[in-house]
Each structure stands twice: as C-alpha cells, then as structure tokens.
PDB file of C-alpha atoms in Angstrom:
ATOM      1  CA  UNK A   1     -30.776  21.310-118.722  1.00  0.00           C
ATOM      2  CA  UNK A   2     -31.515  22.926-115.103  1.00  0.00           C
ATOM      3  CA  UNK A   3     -30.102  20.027-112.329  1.00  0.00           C
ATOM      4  CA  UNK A   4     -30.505  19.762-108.780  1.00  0.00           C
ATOM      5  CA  UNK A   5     -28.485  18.750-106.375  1.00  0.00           C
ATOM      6  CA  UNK A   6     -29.329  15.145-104.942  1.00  0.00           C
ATOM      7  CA  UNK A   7     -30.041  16.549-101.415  1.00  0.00           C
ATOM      8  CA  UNK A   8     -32.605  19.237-102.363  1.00  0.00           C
ATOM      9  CA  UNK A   9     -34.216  16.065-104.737  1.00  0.00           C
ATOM     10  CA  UNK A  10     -34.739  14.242-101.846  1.00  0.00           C
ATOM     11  CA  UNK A  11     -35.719  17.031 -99.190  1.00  0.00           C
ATOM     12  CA  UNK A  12     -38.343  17.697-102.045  1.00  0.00           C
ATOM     13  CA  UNK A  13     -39.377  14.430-102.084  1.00  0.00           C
ATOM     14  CA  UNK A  14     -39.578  13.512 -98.788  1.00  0.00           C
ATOM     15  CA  UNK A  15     -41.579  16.271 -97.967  1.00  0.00           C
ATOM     16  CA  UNK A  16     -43.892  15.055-101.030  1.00  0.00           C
ATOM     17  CA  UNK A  17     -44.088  11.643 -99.278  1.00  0.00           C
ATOM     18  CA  UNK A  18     -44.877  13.541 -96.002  1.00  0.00           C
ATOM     19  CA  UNK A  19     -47.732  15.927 -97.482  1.00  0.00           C
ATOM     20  CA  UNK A  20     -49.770  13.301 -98.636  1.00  0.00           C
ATOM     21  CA  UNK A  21     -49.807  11.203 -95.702  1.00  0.00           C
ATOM     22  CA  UNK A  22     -50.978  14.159 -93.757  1.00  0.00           C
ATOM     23  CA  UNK A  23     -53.458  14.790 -96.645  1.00  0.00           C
ATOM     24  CA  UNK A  24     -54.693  11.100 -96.628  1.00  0.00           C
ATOM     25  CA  UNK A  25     -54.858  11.691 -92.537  1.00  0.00           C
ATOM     26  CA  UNK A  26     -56.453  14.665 -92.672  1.00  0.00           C
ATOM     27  CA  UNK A  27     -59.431  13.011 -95.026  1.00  0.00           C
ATOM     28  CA  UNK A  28     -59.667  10.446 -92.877  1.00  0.00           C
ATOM     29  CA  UNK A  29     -60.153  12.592 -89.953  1.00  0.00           C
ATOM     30  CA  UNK A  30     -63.039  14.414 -91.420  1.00  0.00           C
ATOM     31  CA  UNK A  31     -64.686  11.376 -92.066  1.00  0.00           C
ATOM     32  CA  UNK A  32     -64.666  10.085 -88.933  1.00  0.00           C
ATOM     33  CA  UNK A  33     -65.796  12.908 -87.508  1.00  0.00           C
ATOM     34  CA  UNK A  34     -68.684  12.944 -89.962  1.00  0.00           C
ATOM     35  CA  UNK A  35     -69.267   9.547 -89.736  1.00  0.00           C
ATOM     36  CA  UNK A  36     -69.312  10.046 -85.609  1.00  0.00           C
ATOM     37  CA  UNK A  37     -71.355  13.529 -86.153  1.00  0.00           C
ATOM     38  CA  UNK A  38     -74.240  11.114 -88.191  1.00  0.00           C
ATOM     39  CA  UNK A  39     -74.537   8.198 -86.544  1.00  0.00           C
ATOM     40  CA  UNK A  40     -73.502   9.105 -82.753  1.00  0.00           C
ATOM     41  CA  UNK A  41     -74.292  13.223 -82.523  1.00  0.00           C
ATOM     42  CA  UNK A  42     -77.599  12.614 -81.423  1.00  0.00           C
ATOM     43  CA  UNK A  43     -79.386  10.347 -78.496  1.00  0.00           C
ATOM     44  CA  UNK A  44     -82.273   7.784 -79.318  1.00  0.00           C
ATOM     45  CA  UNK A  45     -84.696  10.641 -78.282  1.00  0.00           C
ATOM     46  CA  UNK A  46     -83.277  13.104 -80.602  1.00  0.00           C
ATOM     47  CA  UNK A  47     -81.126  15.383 -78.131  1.00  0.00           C
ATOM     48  CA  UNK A  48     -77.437  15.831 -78.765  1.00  0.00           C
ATOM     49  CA  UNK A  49     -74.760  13.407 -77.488  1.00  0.00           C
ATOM     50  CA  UNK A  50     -73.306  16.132 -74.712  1.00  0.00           C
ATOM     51  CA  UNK A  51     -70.438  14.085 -74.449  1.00  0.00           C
ATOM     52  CA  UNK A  52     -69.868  14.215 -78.423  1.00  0.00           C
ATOM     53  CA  UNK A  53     -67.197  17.025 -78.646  1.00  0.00           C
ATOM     54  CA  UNK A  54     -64.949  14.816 -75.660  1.00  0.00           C
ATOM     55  CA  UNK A  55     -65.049  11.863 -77.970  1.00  0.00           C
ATOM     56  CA  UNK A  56     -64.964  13.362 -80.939  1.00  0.00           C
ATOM     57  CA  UNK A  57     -61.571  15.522 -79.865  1.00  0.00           C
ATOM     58  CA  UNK A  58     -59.759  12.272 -78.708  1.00  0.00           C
ATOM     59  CA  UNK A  59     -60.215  10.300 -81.861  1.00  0.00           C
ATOM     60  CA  UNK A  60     -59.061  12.848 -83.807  1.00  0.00           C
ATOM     61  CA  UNK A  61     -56.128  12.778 -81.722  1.00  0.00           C
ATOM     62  CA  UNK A  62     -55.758   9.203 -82.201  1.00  0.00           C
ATOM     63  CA  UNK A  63     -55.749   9.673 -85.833  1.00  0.00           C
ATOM     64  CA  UNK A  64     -53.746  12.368 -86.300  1.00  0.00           C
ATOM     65  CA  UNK A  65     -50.860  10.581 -83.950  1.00  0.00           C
ATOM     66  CA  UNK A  66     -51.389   7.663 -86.435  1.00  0.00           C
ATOM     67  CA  UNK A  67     -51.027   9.913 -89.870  1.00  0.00           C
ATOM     68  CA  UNK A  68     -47.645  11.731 -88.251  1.00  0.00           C
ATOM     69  CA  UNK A  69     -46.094   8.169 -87.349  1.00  0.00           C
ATOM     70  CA  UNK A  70     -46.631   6.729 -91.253  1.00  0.00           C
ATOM     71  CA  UNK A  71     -45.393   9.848 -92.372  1.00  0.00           C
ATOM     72  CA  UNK A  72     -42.346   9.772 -90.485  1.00  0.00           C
ATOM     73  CA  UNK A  73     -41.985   6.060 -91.487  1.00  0.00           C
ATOM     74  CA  UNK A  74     -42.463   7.050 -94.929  1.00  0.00           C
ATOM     75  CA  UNK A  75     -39.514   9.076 -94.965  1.00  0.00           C
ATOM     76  CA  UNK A  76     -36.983   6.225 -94.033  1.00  0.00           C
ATOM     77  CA  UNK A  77     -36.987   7.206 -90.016  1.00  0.00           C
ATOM     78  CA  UNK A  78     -36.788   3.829 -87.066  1.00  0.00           C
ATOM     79  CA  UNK A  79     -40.083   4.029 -85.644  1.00  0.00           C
ATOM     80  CA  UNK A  80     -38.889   1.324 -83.421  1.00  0.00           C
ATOM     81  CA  UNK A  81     -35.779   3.894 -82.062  1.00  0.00           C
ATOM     82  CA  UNK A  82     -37.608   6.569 -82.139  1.00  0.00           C
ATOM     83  CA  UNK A  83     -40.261   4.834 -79.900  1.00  0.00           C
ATOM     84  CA  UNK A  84     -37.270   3.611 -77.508  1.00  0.00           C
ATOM     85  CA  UNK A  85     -36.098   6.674 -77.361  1.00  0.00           C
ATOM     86  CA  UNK A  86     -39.076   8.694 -76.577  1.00  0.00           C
ATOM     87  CA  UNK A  87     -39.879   5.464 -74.339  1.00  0.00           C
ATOM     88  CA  UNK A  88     -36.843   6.788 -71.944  1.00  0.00           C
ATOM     89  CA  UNK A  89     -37.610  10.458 -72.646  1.00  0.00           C
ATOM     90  CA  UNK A  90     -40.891   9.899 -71.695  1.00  0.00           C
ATOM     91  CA  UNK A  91     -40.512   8.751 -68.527  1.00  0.00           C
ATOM     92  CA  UNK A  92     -38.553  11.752 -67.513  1.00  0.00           C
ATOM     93  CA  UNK A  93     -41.097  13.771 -68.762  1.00  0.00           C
ATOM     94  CA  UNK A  94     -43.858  11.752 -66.840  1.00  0.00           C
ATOM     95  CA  UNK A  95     -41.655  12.771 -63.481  1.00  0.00           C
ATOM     96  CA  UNK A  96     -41.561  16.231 -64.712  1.00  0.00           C
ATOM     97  CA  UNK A  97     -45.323  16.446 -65.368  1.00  0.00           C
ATOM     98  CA  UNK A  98     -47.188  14.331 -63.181  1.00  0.00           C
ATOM     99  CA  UNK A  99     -50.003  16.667 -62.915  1.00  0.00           C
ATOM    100  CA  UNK A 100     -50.733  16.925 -66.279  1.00  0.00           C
ATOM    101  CA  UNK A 101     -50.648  12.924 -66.521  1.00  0.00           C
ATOM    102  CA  UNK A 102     -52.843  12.692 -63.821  1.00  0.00           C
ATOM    103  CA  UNK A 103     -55.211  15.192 -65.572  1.00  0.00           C
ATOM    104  CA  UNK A 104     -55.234  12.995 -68.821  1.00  0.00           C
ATOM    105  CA  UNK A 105     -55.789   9.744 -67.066  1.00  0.00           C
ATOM    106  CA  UNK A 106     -58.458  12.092 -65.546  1.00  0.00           C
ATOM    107  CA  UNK A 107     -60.227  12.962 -68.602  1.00  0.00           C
ATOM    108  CA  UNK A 108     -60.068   9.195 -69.834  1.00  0.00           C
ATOM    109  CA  UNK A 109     -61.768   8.619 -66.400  1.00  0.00           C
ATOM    110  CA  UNK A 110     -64.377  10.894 -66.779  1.00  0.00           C
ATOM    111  CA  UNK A 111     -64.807   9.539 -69.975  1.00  0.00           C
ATOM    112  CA  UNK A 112     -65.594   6.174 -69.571  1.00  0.00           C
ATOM    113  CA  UNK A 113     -67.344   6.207 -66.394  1.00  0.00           C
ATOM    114  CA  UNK A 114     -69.356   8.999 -67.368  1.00  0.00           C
ATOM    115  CA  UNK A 115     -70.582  10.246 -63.720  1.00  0.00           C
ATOM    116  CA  UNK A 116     -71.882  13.768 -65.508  1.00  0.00           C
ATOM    117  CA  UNK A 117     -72.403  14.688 -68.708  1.00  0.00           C
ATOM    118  CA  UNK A 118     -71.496  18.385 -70.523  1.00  0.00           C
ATOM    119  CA  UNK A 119     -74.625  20.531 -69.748  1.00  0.00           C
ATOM    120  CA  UNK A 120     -75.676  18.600 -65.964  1.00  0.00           C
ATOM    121  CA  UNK A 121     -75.546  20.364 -62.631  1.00  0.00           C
ATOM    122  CA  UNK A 122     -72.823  18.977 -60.112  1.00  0.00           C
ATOM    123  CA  UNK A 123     -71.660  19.337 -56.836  1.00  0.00           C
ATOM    124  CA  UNK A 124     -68.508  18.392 -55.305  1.00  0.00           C
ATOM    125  CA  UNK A 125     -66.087  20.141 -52.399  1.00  0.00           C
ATOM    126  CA  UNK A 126     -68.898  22.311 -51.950  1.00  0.00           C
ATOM    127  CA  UNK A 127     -68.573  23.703 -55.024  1.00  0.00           C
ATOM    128  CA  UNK A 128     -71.605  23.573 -57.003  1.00  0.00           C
ATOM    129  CA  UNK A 129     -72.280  24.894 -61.439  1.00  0.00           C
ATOM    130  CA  UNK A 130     -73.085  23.363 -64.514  1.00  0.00           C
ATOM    131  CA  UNK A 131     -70.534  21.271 -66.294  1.00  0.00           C
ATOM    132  CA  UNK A 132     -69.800  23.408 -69.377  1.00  0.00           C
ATOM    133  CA  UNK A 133     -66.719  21.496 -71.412  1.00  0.00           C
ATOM    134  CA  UNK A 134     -64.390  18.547 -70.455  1.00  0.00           C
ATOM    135  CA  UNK A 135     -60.802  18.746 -72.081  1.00  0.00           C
ATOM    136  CA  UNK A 136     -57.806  16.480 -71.982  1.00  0.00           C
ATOM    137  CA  UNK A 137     -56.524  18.642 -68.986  1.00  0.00           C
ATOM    138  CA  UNK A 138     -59.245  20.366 -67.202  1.00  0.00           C
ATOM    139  CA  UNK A 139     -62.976  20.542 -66.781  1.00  0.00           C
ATOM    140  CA  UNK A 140     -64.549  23.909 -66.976  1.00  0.00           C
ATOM    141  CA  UNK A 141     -67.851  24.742 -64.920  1.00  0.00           C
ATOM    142  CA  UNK A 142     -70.400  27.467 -65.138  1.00  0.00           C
ATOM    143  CA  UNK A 143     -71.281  28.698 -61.097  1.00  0.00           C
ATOM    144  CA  UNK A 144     -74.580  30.436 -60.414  1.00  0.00           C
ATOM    145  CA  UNK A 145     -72.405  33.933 -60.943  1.00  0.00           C
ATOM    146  CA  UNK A 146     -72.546  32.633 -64.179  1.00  0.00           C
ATOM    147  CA  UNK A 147     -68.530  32.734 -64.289  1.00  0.00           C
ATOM    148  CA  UNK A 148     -65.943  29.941 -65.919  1.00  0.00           C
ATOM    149  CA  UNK A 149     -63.859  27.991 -63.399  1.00  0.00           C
ATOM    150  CA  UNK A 150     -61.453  25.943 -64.540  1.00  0.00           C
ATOM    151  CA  UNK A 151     -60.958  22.364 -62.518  1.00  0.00           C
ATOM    152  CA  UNK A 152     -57.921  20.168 -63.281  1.00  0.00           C
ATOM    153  CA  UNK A 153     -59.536  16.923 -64.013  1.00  0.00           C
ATOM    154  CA  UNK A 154     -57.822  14.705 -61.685  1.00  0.00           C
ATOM    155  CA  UNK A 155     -58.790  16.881 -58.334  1.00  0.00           C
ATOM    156  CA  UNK A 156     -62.907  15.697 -59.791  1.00  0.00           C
ATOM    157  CA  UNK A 157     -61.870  12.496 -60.561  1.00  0.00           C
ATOM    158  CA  UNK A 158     -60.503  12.132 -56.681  1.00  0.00           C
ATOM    159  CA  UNK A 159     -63.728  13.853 -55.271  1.00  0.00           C
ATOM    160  CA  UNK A 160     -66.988  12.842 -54.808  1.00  0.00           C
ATOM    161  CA  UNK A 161     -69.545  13.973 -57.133  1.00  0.00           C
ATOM    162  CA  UNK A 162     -72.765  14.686 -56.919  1.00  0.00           C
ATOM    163  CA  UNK A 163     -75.003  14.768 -60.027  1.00  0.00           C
ATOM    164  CA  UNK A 164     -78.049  16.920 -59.310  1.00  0.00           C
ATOM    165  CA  UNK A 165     -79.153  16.672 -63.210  1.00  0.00           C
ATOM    166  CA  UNK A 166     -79.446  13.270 -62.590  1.00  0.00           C
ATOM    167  CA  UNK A 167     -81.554  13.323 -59.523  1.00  0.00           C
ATOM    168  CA  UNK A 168     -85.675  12.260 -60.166  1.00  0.00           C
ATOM    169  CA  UNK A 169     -86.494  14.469 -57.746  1.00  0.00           C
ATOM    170  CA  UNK A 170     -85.374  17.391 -55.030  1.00  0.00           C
ATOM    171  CA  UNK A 171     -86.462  16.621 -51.502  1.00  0.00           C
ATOM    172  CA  UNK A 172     -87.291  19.959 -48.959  1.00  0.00           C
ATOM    173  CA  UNK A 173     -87.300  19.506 -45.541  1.00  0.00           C
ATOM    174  CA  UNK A 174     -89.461  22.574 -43.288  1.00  0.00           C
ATOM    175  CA  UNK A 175     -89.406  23.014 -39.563  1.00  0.00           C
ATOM    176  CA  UNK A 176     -93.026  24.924 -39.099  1.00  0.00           C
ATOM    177  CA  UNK A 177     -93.358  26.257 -35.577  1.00  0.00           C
ATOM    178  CA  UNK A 178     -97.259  26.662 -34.343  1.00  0.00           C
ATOM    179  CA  UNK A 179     -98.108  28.337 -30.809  1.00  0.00           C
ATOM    180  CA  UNK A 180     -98.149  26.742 -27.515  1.00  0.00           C
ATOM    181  CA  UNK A 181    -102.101  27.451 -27.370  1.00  0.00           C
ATOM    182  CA  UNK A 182    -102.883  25.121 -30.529  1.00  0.00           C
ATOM    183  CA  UNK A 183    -105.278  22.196 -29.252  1.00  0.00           C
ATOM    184  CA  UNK A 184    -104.411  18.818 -29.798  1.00  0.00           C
ATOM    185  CA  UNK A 185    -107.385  18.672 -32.349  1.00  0.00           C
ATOM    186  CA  UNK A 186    -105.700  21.609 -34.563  1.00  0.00           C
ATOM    187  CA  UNK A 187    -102.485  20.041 -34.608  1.00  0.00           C
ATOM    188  CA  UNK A 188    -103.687  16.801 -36.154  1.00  0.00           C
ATOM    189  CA  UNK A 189    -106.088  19.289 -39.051  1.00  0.00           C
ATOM    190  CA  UNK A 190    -102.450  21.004 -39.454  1.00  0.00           C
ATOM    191  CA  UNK A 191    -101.098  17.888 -40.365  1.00  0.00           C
ATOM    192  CA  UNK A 192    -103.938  16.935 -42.657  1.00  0.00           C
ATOM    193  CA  UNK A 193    -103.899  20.150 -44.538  1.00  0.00           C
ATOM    194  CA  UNK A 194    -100.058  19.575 -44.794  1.00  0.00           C
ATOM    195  CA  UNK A 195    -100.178  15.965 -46.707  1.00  0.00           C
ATOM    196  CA  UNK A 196    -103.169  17.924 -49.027  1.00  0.00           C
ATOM    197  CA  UNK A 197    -101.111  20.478 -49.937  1.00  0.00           C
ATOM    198  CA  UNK A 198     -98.877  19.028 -52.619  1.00  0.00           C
ATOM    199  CA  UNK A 199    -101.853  17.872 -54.925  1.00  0.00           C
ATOM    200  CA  UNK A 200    -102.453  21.253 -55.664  1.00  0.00           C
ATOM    201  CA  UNK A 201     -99.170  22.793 -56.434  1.00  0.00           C
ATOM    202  CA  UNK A 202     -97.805  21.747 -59.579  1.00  0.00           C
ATOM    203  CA  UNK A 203     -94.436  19.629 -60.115  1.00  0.00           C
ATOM    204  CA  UNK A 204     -94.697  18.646 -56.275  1.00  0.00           C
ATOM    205  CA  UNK A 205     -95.035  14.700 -56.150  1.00  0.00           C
ATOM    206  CA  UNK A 206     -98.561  13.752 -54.481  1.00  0.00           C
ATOM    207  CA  UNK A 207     -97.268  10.456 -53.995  1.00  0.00           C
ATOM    208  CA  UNK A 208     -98.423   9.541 -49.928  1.00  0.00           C
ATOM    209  CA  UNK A 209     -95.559   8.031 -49.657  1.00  0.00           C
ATOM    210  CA  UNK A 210     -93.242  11.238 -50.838  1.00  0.00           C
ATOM    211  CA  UNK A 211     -94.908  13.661 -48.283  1.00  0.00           C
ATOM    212  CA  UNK A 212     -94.221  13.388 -44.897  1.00  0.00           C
ATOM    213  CA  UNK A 213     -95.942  15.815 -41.807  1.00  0.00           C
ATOM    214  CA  UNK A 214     -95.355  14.487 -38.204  1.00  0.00           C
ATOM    215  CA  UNK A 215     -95.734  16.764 -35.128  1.00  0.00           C
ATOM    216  CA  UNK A 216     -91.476  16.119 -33.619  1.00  0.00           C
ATOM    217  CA  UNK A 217     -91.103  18.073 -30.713  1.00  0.00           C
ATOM    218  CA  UNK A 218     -91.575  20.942 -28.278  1.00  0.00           C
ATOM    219  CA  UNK A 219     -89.064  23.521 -28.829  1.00  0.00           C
ATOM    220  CA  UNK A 220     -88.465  26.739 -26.323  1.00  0.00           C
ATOM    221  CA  UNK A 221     -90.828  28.903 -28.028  1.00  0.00           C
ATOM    222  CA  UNK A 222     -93.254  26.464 -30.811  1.00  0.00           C
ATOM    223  CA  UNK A 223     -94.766  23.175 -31.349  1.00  0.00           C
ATOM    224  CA  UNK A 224     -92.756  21.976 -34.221  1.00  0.00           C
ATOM    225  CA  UNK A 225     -93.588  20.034 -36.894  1.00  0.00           C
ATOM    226  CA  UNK A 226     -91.408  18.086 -39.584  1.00  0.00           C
ATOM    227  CA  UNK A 227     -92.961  18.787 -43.198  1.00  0.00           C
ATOM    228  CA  UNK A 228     -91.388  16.760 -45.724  1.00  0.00           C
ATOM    229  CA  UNK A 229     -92.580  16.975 -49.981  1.00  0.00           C
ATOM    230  CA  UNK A 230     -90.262  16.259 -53.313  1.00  0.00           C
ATOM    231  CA  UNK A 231     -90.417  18.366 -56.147  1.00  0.00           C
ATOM    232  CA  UNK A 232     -90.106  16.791 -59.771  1.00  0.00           C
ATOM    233  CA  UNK A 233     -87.362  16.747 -61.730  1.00  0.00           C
ATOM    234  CA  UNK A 234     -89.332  18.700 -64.181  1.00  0.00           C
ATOM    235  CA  UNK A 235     -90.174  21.766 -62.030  1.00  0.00           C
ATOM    236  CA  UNK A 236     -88.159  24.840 -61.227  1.00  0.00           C
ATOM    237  CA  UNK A 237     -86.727  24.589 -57.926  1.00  0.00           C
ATOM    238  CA  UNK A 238     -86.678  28.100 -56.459  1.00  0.00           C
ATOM    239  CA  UNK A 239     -90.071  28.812 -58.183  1.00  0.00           C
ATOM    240  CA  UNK A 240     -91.841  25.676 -56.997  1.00  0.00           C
ATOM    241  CA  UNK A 241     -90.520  26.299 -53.188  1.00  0.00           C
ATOM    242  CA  UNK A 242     -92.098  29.742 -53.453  1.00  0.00           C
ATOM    243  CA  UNK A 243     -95.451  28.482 -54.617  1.00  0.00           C
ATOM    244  CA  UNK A 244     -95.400  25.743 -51.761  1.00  0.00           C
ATOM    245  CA  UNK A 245     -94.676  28.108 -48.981  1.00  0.00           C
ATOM    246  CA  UNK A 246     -97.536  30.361 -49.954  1.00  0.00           C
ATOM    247  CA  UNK A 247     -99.685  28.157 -50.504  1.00  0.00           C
ATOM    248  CA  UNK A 248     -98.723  26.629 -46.403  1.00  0.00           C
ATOM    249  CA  UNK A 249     -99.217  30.314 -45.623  1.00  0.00           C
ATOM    250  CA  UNK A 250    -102.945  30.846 -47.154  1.00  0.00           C
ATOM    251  CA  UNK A 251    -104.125  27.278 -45.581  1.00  0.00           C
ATOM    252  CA  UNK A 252    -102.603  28.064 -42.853  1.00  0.00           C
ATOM    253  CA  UNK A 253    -104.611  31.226 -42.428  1.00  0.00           C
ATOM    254  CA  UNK A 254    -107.861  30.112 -43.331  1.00  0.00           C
ATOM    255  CA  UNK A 255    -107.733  27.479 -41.126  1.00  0.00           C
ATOM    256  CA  UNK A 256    -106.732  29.768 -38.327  1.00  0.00           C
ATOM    257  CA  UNK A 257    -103.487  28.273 -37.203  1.00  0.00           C
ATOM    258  CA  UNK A 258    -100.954  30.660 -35.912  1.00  0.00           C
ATOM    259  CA  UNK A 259     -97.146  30.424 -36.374  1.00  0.00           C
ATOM    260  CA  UNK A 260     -95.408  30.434 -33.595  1.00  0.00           C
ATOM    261  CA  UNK A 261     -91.977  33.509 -32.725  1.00  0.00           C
ATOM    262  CA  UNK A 262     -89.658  33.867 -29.716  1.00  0.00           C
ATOM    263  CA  UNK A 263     -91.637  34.973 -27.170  1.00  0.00           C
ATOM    264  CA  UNK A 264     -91.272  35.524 -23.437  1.00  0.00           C
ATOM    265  CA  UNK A 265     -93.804  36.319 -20.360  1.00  0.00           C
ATOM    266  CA  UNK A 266     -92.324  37.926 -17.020  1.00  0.00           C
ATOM    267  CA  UNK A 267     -94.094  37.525 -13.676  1.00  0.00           C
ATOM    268  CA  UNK A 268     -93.913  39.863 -11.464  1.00  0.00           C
ATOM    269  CA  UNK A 269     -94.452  38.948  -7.656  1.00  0.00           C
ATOM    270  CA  UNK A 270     -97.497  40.923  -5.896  1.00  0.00           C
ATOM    271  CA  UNK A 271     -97.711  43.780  -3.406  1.00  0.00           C
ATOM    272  CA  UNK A 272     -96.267  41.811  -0.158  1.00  0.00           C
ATOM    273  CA  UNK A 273     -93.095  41.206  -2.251  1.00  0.00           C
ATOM    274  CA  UNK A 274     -92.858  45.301  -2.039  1.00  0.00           C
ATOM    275  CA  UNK A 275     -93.303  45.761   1.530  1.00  0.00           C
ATOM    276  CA  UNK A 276     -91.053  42.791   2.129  1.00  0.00           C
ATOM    277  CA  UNK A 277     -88.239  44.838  -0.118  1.00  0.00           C
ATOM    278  CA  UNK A 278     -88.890  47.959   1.883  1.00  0.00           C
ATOM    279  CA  UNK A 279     -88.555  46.217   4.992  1.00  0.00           C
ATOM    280  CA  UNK A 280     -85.230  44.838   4.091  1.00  0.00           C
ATOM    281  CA  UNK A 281     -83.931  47.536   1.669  1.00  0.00           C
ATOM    282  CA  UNK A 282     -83.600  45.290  -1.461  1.00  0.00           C
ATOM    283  CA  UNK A 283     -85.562  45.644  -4.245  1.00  0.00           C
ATOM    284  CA  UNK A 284     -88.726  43.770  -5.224  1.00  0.00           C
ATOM    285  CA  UNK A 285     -87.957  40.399  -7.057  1.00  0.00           C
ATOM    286  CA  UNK A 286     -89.026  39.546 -10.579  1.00  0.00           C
ATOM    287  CA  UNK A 287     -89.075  36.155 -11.975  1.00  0.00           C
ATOM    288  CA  UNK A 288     -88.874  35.385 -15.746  1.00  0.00           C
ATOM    289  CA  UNK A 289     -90.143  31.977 -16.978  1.00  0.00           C
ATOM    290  CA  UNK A 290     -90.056  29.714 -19.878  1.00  0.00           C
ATOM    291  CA  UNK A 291     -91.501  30.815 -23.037  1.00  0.00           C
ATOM    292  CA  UNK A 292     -95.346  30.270 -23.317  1.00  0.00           C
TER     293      UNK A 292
END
C-alpha cells in the first residue's frame, strides 16, 4: 500500500481546491465577456461599442481579483489579515507609485465621463491624432505621421480636450484681399457671389445663417474682406477646402475681380527738383508713398 505523507496530501489538495476555483473563474469570465460581446458590442445603429475593449478589460479584472480571493479563502488563508495587511502595504506602495495611481484613477475617469471615444480625433496641449486604445495606465494616439504616442492617462485627464470627431461641423475663416481700384458696386457683387458659393460645393452648409462675407477693413496694400462657411461633418476637410478655394478663384475671375498683392508706387519730383539739386549739390529727392 503506497502512502503519502500528510503534507504532500494536503499541498495536493489545496492546490485541487485552488484549480477549480480558478476554473469556475475562468468560465465565468468568458461568459461575461460573451454575454458583454452580445448584448453591449454593438451601438443601436449597428457600429461597434469603441469603448467595448476598456470595459470589457476591467471587468475581467474585477472577476479575476474575485476568483483569486475565494481561492485563497478556500485554502484556509485570513482574508480579513491579509486585507489589513495589504491595507498598510498598500499605502506605502500608493506613496511609492503615485503616478501610476493617478493613471488608474485616470482611466476610470476617462471611463465614465467618456469625453472621446477609441477611434475619434482629439486635440489637447497642442497635440492633435486619433485616439487608438485606452489602458489602465496610458492612452495611446495615432498623429497624422501616422506614429503611436503613448500619453499617461492622468496628464489627459488634467488637460483640456478637444473632441473634433464630435464636432457637427468645421468652421474656415478667409481673409480675401481685392485691389484698391474695385468700385463700391463690385465689392457688394463680391460679396454676393461669396454667400452663393457654398450651394454649389458639396458638404459646405448653405445655411444663410452659416456663411458669413462682410467687407472689414482697409489694409496697407487690399480691401479685405472676412469670408466665413462650415463644412459638414460628413465631408473631407482638406479636400472640401480645396474645392471651395477654386471654386472663389473661377467666380472670382469671371466676374473680373482682381486679388489684391503688396504693391508700392514711387513719385518722383519733376525737372525743377534737378536744377534745385544742382544748384545746391545734393541730389534730387524722391518720395515713396502708401501703397495704391
């Protein structure tokens, strides 16, 4: 008859005890993140839940924390001491590892208030990319270089942010200089072509009240005028500015209004100013004045 010693029965049987509690915790992890997968994966208009994987990650931490405490309990250890006693480890740890507090209490943040989701555009500190995952610790973000960078979470949480996903619609602001010769009666056509313009360039708002063309001031060298129009959300930013200025460009053109550069006109004083500078020995005077 083959007989083990007592302590290797019960090192075999407390690891027993411990196996199937992770086993138990382990099936019950899956199914909640089935169960979360099914019924919370996707938004009421069919598009995934961007902040799914977020979620998802800290209830399976939740669970698994669960599972590991039964299982120690299980085994015959004091849940209660060994709470106490992490309870004053733990806050020695907290002083050693603020940061990384701070970045948990981050993610929670992020979590709950939701200002961006995984996938949107932000901007904050002048730093400006597409949100590409939010962890427990950091928050990584996609730049227009297309490269990673890696933000603790608590430096976003303490900054503002700027959701440009979230935006209905991108206002552009244009300065358009026109000549010093343009009549009173082409300035005001200018400005009429300039509140026409957005009805025929697609995913610019035609909305009246979105477009905005006002003659502002007389600058050194132009008559300038303040052109104001929103693109939709819809519309492709860079490619929808392009089609707007050419189109300014062509009407512009046809209607024979001339954009105004830096110029400058020099008078020169006539013949007497000559003899007057040979009299005297100094050279003839020139003037230059204002831009015209």
């Amino acid at each position: 008859k083959l007989v083990y010693p007592d302590n290797f029965v019960k090192i075999v049987d407390n690891a027993y005890r411990i196996l199937i509690v992770l086993n138990v915790t382990w099936f019950f992890a899956r199914l909640f993140g089935g169960l979360l997968q099914e019924y919370w994966g996707r938004r009421s208009d069919g598009h995934p839940n961007k902040m799914m994987p977020v979620v998802k990650r800290i209830i399976l931490v939740i669970v698994w924390i669960i599972g590991i405490v039964m299982a120690l309990s299980n085994v015959g250890v004091n849940i209660s001491a060994l709470l106490g006693t992490l309870g004053i480890g733990g806050i020695a740890f907290a002083l050693a590892a603020q940061d990384t507090v701070k970045n948990v209490f981050g993610a929670f943040t992020l979590l709950t208030d939701k200002p961006f989701n995984i996938g949107d555009t932000i901007r904050f500190d002048n730093f400006e990319g597409t949100v590409v995952d939010i962890g427990i610790r950091s928050t990584r973000i996609m730049n227009y270089d297309k490269r990673i960078i890696t933000f603790p979470n608590y430096k976003i949480t303490d900054s503002s942010i700027i959701n440009i996903s979230s935006e209905p619609m991108r206002r552009v602001v244009l300065n358009l200089g026109l000549t010093y010769d343009t009549t009173a009666k082409k300035m005001k056509e200018a400005l009429e072509l300039l509140k026409a313009i957005p009805k025929r360039v697609e995913n610019v708002s035609s909305n009246p009240a979105d477009v905005v063309a006002v003659f502002t001031e007389y600058s050194d060298s132009a008559l300038v005028i303040m052109y104001i129009y929103f693109i939709e959300k819809q519309g492709d930013i860079l490619g929808v500015t392009s089609n707007m200025n050419m189109e300014i460009l062509d009407t512009f053109n046809k209607a024979g209004l001339d954009f105004a550069f830096p110029t400058r006109t020099v008078y020169i004083q006539n013949d007497e100013s000559e003899h007057e500078s040979k009299d005297t020995g100094k050279a003839p005077e020139s003037k230059v004045d204002s831009l015209k």
